[in-house]
Structure formats: structure tokens, C-alpha cells
Coordinates of N, CA and C in Angstrom, one line a residue:
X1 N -65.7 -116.8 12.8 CA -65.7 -115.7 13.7 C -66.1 -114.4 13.0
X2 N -66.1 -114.3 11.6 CA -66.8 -113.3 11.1 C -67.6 -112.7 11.0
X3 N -68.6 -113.5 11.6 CA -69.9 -113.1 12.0 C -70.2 -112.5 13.7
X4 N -69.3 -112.9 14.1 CA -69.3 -112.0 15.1 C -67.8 -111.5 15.9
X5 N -66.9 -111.4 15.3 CA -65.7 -110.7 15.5 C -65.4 -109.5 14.6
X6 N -65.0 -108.4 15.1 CA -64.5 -107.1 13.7 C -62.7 -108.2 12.8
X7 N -62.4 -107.3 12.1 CA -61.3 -108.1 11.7 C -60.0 -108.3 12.7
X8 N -59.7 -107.0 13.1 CA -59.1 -106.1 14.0 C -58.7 -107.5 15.1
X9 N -60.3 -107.9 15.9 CA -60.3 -108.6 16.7 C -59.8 -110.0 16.7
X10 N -59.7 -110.7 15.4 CA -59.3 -111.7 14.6 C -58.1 -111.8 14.4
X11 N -57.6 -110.7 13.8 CA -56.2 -110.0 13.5 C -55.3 -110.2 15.3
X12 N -55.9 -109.8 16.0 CA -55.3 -109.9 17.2 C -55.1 -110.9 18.0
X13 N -56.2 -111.8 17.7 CA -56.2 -113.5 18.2 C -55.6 -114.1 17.5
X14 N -55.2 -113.8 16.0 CA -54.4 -114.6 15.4 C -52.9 -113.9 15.1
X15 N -52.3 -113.1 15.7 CA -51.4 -112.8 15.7 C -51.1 -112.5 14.1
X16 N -52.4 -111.9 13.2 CA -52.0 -111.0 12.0 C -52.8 -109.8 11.7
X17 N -52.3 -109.1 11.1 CA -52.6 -108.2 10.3 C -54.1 -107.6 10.1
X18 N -54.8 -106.5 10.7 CA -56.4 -106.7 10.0 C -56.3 -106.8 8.5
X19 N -56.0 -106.2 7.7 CA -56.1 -106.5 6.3 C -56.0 -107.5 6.1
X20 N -54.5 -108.2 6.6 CA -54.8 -109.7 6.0 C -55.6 -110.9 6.3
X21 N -56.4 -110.8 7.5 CA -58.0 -111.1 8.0 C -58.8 -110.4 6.7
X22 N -58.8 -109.1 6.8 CA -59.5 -108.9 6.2 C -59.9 -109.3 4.4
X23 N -58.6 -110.1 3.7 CA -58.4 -110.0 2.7 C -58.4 -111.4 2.3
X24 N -58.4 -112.2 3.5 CA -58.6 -113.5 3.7 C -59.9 -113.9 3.4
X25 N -60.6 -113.1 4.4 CA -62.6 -113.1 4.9 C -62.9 -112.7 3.5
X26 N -62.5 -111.7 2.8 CA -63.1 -111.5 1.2 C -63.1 -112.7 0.2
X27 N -61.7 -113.2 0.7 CA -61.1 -114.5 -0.3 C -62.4 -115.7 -0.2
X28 N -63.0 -115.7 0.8 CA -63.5 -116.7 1.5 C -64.6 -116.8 1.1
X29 N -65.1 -115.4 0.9 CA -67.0 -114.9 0.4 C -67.8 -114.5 1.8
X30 N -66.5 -114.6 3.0 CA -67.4 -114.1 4.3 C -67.5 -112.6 4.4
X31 N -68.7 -112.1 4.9 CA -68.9 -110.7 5.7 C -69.4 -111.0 6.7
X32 N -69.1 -109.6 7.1 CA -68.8 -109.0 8.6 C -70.3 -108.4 9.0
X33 N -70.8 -109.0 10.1 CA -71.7 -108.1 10.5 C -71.7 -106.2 10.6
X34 N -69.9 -106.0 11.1 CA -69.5 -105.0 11.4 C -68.3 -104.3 10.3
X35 N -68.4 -104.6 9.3 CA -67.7 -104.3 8.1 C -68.8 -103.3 7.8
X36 N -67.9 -101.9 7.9 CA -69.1 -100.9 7.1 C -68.7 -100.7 5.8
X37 N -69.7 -101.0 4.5 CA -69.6 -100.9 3.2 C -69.9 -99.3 3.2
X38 N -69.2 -98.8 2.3 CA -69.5 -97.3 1.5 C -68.8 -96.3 2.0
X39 N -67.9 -96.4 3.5 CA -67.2 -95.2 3.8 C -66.2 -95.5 4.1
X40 N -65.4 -94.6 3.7 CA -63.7 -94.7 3.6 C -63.2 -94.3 4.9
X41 N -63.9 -93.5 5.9 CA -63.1 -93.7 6.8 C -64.2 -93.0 7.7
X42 N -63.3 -92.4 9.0 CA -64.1 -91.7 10.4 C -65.2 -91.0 9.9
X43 N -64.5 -89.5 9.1 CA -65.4 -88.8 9.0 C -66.9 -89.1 8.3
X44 N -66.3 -89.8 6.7 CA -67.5 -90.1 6.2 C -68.6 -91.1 6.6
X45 N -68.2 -91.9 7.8 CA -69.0 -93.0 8.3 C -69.8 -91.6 9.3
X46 N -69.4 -90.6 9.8 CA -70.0 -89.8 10.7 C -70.9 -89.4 10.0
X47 N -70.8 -88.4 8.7 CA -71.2 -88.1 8.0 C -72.4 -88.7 7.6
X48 N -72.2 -90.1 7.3 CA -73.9 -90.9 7.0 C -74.5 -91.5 8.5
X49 N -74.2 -90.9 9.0 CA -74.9 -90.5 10.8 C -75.9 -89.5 11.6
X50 N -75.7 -88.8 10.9 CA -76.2 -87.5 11.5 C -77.3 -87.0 10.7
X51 N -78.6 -88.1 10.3 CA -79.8 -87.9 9.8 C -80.8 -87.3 10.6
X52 N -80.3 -87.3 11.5 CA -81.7 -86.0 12.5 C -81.1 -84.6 12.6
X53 N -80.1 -84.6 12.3 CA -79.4 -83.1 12.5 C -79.5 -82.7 11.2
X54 N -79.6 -84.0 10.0 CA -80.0 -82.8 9.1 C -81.6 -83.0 8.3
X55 N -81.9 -83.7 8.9 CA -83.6 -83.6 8.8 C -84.6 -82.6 9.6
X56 N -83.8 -81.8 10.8 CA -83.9 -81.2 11.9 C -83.6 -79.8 10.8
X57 N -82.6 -79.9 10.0 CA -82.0 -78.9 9.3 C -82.6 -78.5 8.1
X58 N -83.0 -79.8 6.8 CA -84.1 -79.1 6.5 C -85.7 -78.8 6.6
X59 N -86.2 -79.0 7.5 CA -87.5 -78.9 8.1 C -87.7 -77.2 8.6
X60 N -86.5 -77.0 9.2 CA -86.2 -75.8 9.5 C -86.3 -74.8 8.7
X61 N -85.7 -75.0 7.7 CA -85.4 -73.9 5.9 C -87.0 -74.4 5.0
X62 N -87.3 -75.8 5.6 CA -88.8 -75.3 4.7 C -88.6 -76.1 3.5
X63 N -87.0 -77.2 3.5 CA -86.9 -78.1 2.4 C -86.3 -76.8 1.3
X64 N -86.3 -75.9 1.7 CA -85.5 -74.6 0.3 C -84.4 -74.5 0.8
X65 N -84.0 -73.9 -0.4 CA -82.5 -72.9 -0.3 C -83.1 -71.6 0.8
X66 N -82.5 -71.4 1.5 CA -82.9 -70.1 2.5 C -82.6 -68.6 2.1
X67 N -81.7 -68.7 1.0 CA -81.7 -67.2 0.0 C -82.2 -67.0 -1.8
X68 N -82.6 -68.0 -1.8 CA -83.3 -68.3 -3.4 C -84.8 -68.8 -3.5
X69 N -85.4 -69.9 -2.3 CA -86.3 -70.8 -2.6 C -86.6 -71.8 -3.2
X70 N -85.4 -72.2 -3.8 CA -85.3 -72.9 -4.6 C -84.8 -74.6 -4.1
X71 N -85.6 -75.1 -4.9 CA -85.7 -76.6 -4.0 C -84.2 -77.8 -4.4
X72 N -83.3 -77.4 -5.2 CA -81.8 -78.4 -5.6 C -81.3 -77.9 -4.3
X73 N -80.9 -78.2 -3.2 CA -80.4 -77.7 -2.1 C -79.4 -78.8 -1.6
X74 N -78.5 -78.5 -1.0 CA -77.4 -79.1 0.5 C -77.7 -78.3 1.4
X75 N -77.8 -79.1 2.3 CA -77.5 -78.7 3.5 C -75.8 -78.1 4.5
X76 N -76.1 -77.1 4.6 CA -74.5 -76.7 4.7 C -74.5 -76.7 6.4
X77 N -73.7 -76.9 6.9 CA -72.5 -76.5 8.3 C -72.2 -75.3 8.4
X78 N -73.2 -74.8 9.4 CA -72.8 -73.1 9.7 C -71.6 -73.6 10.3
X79 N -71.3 -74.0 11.0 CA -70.0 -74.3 12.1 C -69.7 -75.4 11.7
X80 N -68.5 -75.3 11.3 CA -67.6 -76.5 10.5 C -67.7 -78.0 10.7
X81 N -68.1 -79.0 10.0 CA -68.2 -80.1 9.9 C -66.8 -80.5 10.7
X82 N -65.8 -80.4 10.5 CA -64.3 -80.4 10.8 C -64.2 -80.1 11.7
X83 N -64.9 -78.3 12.5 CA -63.8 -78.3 13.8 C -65.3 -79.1 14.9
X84 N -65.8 -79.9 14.4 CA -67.0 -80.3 15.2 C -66.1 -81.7 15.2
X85 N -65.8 -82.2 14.5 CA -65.5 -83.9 14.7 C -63.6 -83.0 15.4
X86 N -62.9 -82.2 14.8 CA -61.9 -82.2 16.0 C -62.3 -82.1 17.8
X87 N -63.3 -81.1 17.5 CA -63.8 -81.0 19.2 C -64.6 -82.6 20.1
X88 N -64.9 -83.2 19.4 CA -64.7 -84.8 19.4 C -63.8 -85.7 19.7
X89 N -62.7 -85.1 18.3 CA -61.1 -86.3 18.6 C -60.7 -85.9 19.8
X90 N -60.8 -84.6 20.4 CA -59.7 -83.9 21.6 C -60.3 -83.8 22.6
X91 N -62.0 -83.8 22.9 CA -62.6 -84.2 24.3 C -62.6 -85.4 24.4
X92 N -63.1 -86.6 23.3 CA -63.0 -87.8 23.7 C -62.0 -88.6 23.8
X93 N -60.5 -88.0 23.3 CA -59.6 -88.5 22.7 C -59.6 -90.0 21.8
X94 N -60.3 -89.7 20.8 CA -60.5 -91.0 20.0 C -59.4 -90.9 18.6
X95 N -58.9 -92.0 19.1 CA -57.8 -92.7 17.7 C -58.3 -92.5 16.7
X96 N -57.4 -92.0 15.6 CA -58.0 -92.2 14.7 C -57.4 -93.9 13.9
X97 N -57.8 -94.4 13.1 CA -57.7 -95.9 12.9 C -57.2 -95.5 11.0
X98 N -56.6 -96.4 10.6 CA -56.5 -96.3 9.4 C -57.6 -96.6 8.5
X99 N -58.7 -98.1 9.2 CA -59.2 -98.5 8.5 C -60.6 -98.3 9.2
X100 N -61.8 -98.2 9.3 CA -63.3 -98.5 9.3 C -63.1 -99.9 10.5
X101 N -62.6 -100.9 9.8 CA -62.8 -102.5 10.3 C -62.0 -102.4 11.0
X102 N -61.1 -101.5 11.2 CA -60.3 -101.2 13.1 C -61.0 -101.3 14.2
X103 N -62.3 -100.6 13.7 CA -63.0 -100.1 15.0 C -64.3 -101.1 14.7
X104 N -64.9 -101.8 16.1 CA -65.9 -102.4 16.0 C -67.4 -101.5 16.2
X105 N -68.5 -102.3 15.4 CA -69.6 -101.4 15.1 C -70.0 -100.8 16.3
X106 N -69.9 -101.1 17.4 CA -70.2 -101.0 19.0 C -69.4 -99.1 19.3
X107 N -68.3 -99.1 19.0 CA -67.4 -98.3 19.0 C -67.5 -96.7 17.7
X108 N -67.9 -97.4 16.8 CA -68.5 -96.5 15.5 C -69.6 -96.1 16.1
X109 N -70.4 -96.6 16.7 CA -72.0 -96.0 17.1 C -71.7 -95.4 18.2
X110 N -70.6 -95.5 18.8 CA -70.5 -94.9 20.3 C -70.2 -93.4 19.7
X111 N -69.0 -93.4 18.6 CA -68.1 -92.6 18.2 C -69.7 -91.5 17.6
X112 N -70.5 -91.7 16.7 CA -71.2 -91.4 16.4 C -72.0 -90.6 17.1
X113 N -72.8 -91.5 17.8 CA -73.3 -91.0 19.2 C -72.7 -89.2 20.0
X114 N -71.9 -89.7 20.5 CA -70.7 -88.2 20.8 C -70.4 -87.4 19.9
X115 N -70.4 -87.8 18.6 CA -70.4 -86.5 17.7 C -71.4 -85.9 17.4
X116 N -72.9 -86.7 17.6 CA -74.2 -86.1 17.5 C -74.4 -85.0 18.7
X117 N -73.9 -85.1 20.0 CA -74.4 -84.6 21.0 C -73.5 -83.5 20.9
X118 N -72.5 -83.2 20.7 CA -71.6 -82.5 20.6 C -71.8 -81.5 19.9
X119 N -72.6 -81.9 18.5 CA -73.0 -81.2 17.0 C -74.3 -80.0 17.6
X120 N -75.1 -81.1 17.9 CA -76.5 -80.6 19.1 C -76.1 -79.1 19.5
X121 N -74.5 -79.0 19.8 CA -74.1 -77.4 20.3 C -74.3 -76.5 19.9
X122 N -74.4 -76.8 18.5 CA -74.4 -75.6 17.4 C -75.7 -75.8 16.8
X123 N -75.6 -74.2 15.9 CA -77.0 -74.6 15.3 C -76.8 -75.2 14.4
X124 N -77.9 -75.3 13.7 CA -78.7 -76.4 12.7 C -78.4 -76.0 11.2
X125 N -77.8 -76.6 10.3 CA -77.5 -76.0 9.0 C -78.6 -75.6 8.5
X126 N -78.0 -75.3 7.3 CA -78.8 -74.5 6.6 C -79.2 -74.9 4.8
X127 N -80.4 -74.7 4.9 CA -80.4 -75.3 3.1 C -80.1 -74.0 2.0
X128 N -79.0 -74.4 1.7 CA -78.7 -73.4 0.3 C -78.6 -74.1 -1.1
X129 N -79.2 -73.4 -2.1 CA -78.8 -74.2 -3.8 C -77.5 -74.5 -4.0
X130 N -77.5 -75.7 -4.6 CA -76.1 -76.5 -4.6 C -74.9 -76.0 -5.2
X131 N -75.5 -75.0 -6.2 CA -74.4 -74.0 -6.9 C -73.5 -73.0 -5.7
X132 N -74.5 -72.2 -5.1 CA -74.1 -71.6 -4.0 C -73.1 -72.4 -2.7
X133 N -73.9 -73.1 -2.6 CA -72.8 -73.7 -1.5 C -71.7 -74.3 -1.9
X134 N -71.3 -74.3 -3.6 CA -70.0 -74.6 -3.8 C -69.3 -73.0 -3.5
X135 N -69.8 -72.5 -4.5 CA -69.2 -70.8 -4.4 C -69.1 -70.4 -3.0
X136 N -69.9 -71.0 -2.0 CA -69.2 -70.3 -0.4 C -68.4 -71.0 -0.5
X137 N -68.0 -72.7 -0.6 CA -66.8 -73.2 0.0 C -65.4 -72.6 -1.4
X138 N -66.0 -72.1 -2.3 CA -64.7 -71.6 -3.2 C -63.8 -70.2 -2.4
X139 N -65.1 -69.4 -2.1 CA -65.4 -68.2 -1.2 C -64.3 -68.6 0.0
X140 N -64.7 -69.4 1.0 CA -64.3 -69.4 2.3 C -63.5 -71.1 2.2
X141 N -63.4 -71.7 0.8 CA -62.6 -73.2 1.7 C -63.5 -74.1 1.9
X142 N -62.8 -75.5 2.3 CA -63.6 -76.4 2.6 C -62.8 -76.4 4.2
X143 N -63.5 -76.2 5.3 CA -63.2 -76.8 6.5 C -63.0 -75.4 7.1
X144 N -63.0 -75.6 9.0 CA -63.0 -74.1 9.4 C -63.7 -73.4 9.0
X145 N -65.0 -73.9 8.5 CA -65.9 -72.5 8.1 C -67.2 -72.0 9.2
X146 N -66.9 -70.9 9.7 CA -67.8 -70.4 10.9 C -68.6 -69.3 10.6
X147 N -69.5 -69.2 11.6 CA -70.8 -69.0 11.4 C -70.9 -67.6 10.8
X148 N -70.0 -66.7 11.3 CA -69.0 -65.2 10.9 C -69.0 -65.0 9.0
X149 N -68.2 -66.3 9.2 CA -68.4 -66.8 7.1 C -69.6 -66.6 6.6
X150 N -70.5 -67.3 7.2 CA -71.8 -67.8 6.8 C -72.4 -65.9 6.5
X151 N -72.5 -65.6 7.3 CA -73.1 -63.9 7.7 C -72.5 -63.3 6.5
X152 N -71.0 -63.3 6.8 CA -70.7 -61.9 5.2 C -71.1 -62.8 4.0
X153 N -71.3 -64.2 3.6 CA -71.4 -64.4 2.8 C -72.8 -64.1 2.4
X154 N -73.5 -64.2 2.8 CA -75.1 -63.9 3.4 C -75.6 -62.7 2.6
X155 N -74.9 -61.5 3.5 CA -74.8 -60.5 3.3 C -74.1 -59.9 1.8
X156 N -73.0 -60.6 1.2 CA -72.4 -60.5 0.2 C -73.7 -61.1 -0.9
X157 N -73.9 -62.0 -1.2 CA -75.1 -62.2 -1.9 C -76.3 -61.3 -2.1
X158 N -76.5 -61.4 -1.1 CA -77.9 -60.3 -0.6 C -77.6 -58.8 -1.5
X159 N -76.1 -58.1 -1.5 CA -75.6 -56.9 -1.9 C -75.3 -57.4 -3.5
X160 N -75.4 -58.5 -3.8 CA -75.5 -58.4 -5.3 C -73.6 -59.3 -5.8
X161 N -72.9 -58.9 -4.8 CA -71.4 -59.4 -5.3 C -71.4 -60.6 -6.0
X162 N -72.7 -61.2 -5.8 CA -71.9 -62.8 -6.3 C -72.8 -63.2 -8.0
X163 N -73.9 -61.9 -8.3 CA -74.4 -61.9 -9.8 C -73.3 -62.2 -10.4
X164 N -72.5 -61.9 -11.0 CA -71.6 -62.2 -12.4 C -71.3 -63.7 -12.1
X165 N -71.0 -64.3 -10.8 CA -70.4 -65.6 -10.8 C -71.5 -66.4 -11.2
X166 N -72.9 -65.8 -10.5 CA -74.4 -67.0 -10.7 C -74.6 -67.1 -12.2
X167 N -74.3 -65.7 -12.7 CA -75.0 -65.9 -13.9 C -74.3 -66.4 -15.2
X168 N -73.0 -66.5 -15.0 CA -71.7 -67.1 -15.6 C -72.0 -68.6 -15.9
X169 N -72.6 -68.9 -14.2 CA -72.4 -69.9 -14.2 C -73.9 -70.7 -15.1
X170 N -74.9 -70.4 -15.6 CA -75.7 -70.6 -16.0 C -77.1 -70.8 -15.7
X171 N -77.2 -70.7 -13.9 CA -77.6 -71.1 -13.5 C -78.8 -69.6 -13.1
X172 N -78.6 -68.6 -12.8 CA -79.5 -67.6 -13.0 C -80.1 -66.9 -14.0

């Protein structure tokens, strides 16, 4: 049934444990059609989801950093990666799961789905050099960061505040 059950769903016909399905199916050398390798949980499986929002994102910046030109770039979240996947948990009311293999691939793509359209609300990140976009999230935090941020930080750069940190850092 590995091949076509999540563990979850195994776990519940057999009156055990998903891990212990799951750690059995490993024992075994079986995978899961719907076993997602590489992400630890909700967010980060969302995270390797949302390749048109950010292909949409850099196409838009021109593949540069949008205050340098400079081509080492991320793509940053004017509007918070975080309060986008909470405005998700609390319209859709979706569980969160401990594990990935809780939820079947049917359910992950659904989950995905909804957070793309959701995301769609806001605009479209923005490409900044990879240095920089640590220094905003040192600046402003990781999570909660809105578009308000984005502006003074913007602005803060632009006015020169953040020379001594660029050039410290070796990178100017």
C-alpha cells in the first residue's frame, strides 16, 4: 500500500502510529509516491511551491537587485511570507500536522494551491543582493515584515545609513 496510501492512511487502517508505518516502509526499502523528500514541514514544502510568484518576481526586477543591479540576488517578501501562510491557516482553517507524511500529496497541493492564490493579493517580491536582504531581516526580523518596512528601508539605503554596515561587510 505504499505506493498508493500516505503513511497516515496506513497508520489508521492499521491501528498504528504514522512514524511507525513510516519507519517500517523505510525498514522495508519502500517509498511513497506521496512522501515529500527535502522539506521539514508546511511552510517549507510551500515555500518550494511558489515558482511563478517568484519567477513573476524576478522578471519584474529585470533578474537584479532593484537598488544595486547587481545580479547575487533573493528574492524578498514585501508582505510577509508568515503573515501570508497565517492568512491561509485562519481562512482555510488548515491543521497544522507534525509531519509532511500526515497530509496526503492531494492535500499538500490543495494546501499549496490556496496559498498561491492568496499570495496573488499582494505584490510581487522584489530582487535585492543577498547581503542586503540579510541586513533588512537583521534591520526589521525575520517574519511580520510589511511593505511600510520595505519603504524606510528603501529609503534608509538610498540616504546612505546602511554605508558603514556594506562596507564592513566587504562587500562594497
Amino acid at each position: 500500500n505504499a505506493l498508493i496510501a500516505s503513511d497516515v492512511e496506513i497508520a489508521t487502517h492499521l491501528g498504528r502510529s504514522p512514524k511507525s508505518v513510516q519507519m517500517k516502509r523505510l525498514e522495508l526499502g519502500f517509498s511513497s509516491f506521496n512522501q515529500i523528500p527535502g522539506y521539514s514541514d508546511l511552510t517549507q514544502y510551500i515555500r518550494g511551491h511558489i515558482f511563478k510568484w517568484k519567477m513573476d518576481s524576478l522578471e519584474k526586477c529585470n533578474y537584479r537587485c532593484i537598488l544595486t543591479g547587481d545580479k547575487n540576488i533573493a528574492v524578498h517578501h514585501i508582505y510577509g511570507f508568515n503573515l501570508i501562510f497565517k492568512e491561509l491557516i485562519d481562512t482555510y482553517k488548515i491543521r497544522i500536522r507534525k509531519s509532511l507524511t500526515e497530509y496526503t500529496l492531494q492535500e499538500l497541493e490543495n494546501i499549496a494551491t490556496l496559498f498561491n492564490s492568496i499570495q496573488d493579493k499582494y505584490p510581487l517580491g522584489v530582487c535585492v543582493r543577498k547581503d542586503l536582504h540579510i541586513l533588512f531581516h537583521s534591520e526589521y526580523g525575520q517574519g511580520n515584515n510589511t511593505e511600510s518596512q520595505w519603504n524606510e528601508f528603501v529609503d534608509n539605503f538610498k540616504s546612505g545609513k546602511y554605508n558603514y554596515q556594506i562596507v564592513n561587510s566587504g562587500v562594497l
